[in-house]
Structures are given as C-alpha cells and as structure tokens.
Amino acid sequence: GENVEQHPSTLSVQEGDSAVIKCTYSDSASNYFPWYKQELGKRPQLIIDIRSNVGEKKDQRIAVTLNKTAKHFSLHITETQPEDSAVYFCAALNQAGTALIFGKGTTLSVSS
Amino acid sequence: DVKVTQSSRYLVKRTGEKVFLECVQDMDHENMFWYRQDPGLGLRLIYFSYDVKMKEKGDIPEGYSVSREKKERFSLILESASTNQTSMYLCASSFLAADGYTFGSGTRLTVV
C-alpha cells in the first residue's frame, strides 16, 4: 500500500526564518497531496493542498512543491511567526484513491 | 462551516469492555474516516466508508469494527478493549476522497 515518509520529525527555527518539511510517497498513481496543521490540543486543519497536474502552489507565506518523477513534495513556510508553531502532517492518497495516508508529522517550533 | 462532532472528548474504559465511539457530520459528505493518533506514529487509518452501509479496512483494522447506518453518522467499535488501544481517535469527513478532510475534535480513550 501507499507509504508516506516525512522529514524532519522536529524543526526549530527563529522567527522570520524559512521552514521546509519534506515528504516522499511510494505509489506513483497518487494524485492528491494535502498538508495539515495541528496546534496543541486541537484538531488537524487543512492548510494547503496540491494535485498532480501542477508543480507548485502558493498561499501567502505557505507554498507546496511537487516532484512527481522523484515522488516527493515539500511544504515551505516563509517569514515564520510564533503562531506557526504546530505539528504539520503531509498526506497522499492510498493506492485505490479512496483515503489519505498520513506521514508521521513534523513538530515545528518558532522562537521569537 | 462543516462540523464533525465526536460524542466524547475523554473516555475511560476497562479492558474487555465493548466501546462505541460516535461521529456525526452535518455537511452531507459521502466519505467518513476513523484514524488513531499516537505520538511519533502520526495518523493511522483504521476504517473508512464511502457510502451508507459500506466500509473499507484501513491500515490497522484489527480489534475494531465500524457501522454506518446513516450518511451523517459513522461509529467506531472496539469489540473488546485492550490497553494497546489507548489512543486519540480522530474522525474525519470529506465530499470526495481526493478532497480536504474536516476532522472532529478527537476522543482520547484510555483503557485500564
């Protein structure tokens, strides 16, 4: 089945720096790749997603890039702020295209 | 705003008990999912459903079953609770499988 690897597991940056989280997936047929942010004690929330027909998508300080050939996608956060501190999860559709398989998460800490 | 409501925020059950976790969504979503979240393991898919009375096994279905008698409600059943099922359980729903999920607030289950 689909396997999603996420790195790093923890990331600490200074406020204003950029943060990059990377994920690889195993099933070349996967065509949907969302990113979720989970603040402490709260539910995961979708922050950005990308489909396989585009290579990059931006939303203000957040961007996601996709390399279908290499089967990896990345989340980029620019000008980080303390409120960006959270656990971030990447995901990809399973082989049947019926459910999301999640990475193990990255704990991002932004210090001011 | 899509709402996914999980009936209990915290639950303590004894080993061997049959446990029901309830999830209700109010946006007429076709797809509903159950994940468990454990530190360092991310979100792991237990079961999902793409239609009433339909269910599919995820990556870790052992020890669990599900029920979807109505479109808006998806129940997770622990047939005989064990201590290794102590976890945070998250329900989610979506209109399409390749779509953003809306998560519930989670049920933190402790089996003693």
PDB file of C-alpha atoms in Angstrom, chain A residues 6-48:
ATOM      1  CA  GLN A   6       8.051  12.744   6.388  1.00  0.00           C
ATOM      2  CA  HIS A   7      11.209  14.586   7.459  1.00  0.00           C
ATOM      3  CA  PRO A   8      12.349  16.048   9.736  1.00  0.00           C
ATOM      4  CA  SER A   9      10.392  14.896  12.772  1.00  0.00           C
ATOM      5  CA  THR A  10      11.267  18.115  14.629  1.00  0.00           C
ATOM      6  CA  LEU A  11      12.307  21.509  13.314  1.00  0.00           C
ATOM      7  CA  SER A  12      13.287  24.585  15.287  1.00  0.00           C
ATOM      8  CA  VAL A  13      13.665  27.979  13.615  1.00  0.00           C
ATOM      9  CA  GLN A  14      13.978  31.594  14.613  1.00  0.00           C
ATOM     10  CA  GLU A  15      11.096  33.940  13.897  1.00  0.00           C
ATOM     11  CA  GLY A  16      11.431  35.311  10.381  1.00  0.00           C
ATOM     12  CA  ASP A  17      13.365  32.310   9.064  1.00  0.00           C
ATOM     13  CA  SER A  18      12.003  29.882   6.485  1.00  0.00           C
ATOM     14  CA  ALA A  19      10.978  26.317   7.276  1.00  0.00           C
ATOM     15  CA  VAL A  20      10.868  23.379   4.870  1.00  0.00           C
ATOM     16  CA  ILE A  21       9.263  20.000   5.505  1.00  0.00           C
ATOM     17  CA  LYS A  22       9.680  17.173   3.018  1.00  0.00           C
ATOM     18  CA  CYS A  23       7.628  14.092   2.244  1.00  0.00           C
ATOM     19  CA  THR A  24       8.095  11.149  -0.072  1.00  0.00           C
ATOM     20  CA  TYR A  25       5.411   8.737  -1.199  1.00  0.00           C
ATOM     21  CA  SER A  26       5.548   5.272  -2.721  1.00  0.00           C
ATOM     22  CA  ASP A  27       2.576   4.968  -5.092  1.00  0.00           C
ATOM     23  CA  SER A  28       3.241   6.718  -8.385  1.00  0.00           C
ATOM     24  CA  ALA A  29      -0.517   6.801  -9.087  1.00  0.00           C
ATOM     25  CA  SER A  30      -1.187   9.161  -6.149  1.00  0.00           C
ATOM     26  CA  ASN A  31      -2.567  12.461  -7.407  1.00  0.00           C
ATOM     27  CA  TYR A  32      -3.558  14.467  -4.336  1.00  0.00           C
ATOM     28  CA  PHE A  33      -1.229  15.784  -1.623  1.00  0.00           C
ATOM     29  CA  PRO A  34      -2.602  17.864   1.255  1.00  0.00           C
ATOM     30  CA  TRP A  35      -0.871  19.385   4.264  1.00  0.00           C
ATOM     31  CA  TYR A  36      -2.483  19.684   7.680  1.00  0.00           C
ATOM     32  CA  LYS A  37      -1.549  21.793  10.686  1.00  0.00           C
ATOM     33  CA  GLN A  38      -2.393  20.645  14.188  1.00  0.00           C
ATOM     34  CA  GLU A  39      -1.976  23.110  17.033  1.00  0.00           C
ATOM     35  CA  LEU A  40      -1.609  21.761  20.531  1.00  0.00           C
ATOM     36  CA  GLY A  41      -4.856  20.240  21.772  1.00  0.00           C
ATOM     37  CA  LYS A  42      -6.712  20.999  18.545  1.00  0.00           C
ATOM     38  CA  ARG A  43      -7.872  19.099  15.507  1.00  0.00           C
ATOM     39  CA  PRO A  44      -5.787  18.875  12.304  1.00  0.00           C
ATOM     40  CA  GLN A  45      -6.769  21.531   9.776  1.00  0.00           C
ATOM     41  CA  LEU A  46      -6.054  21.640   6.062  1.00  0.00           C
ATOM     42  CA  ILE A  47      -3.686  24.480   5.199  1.00  0.00           C
ATOM     43  CA  ILE A  48      -2.820  23.802   1.569  1.00  0.00           C
TER      44      ILE A  48
END
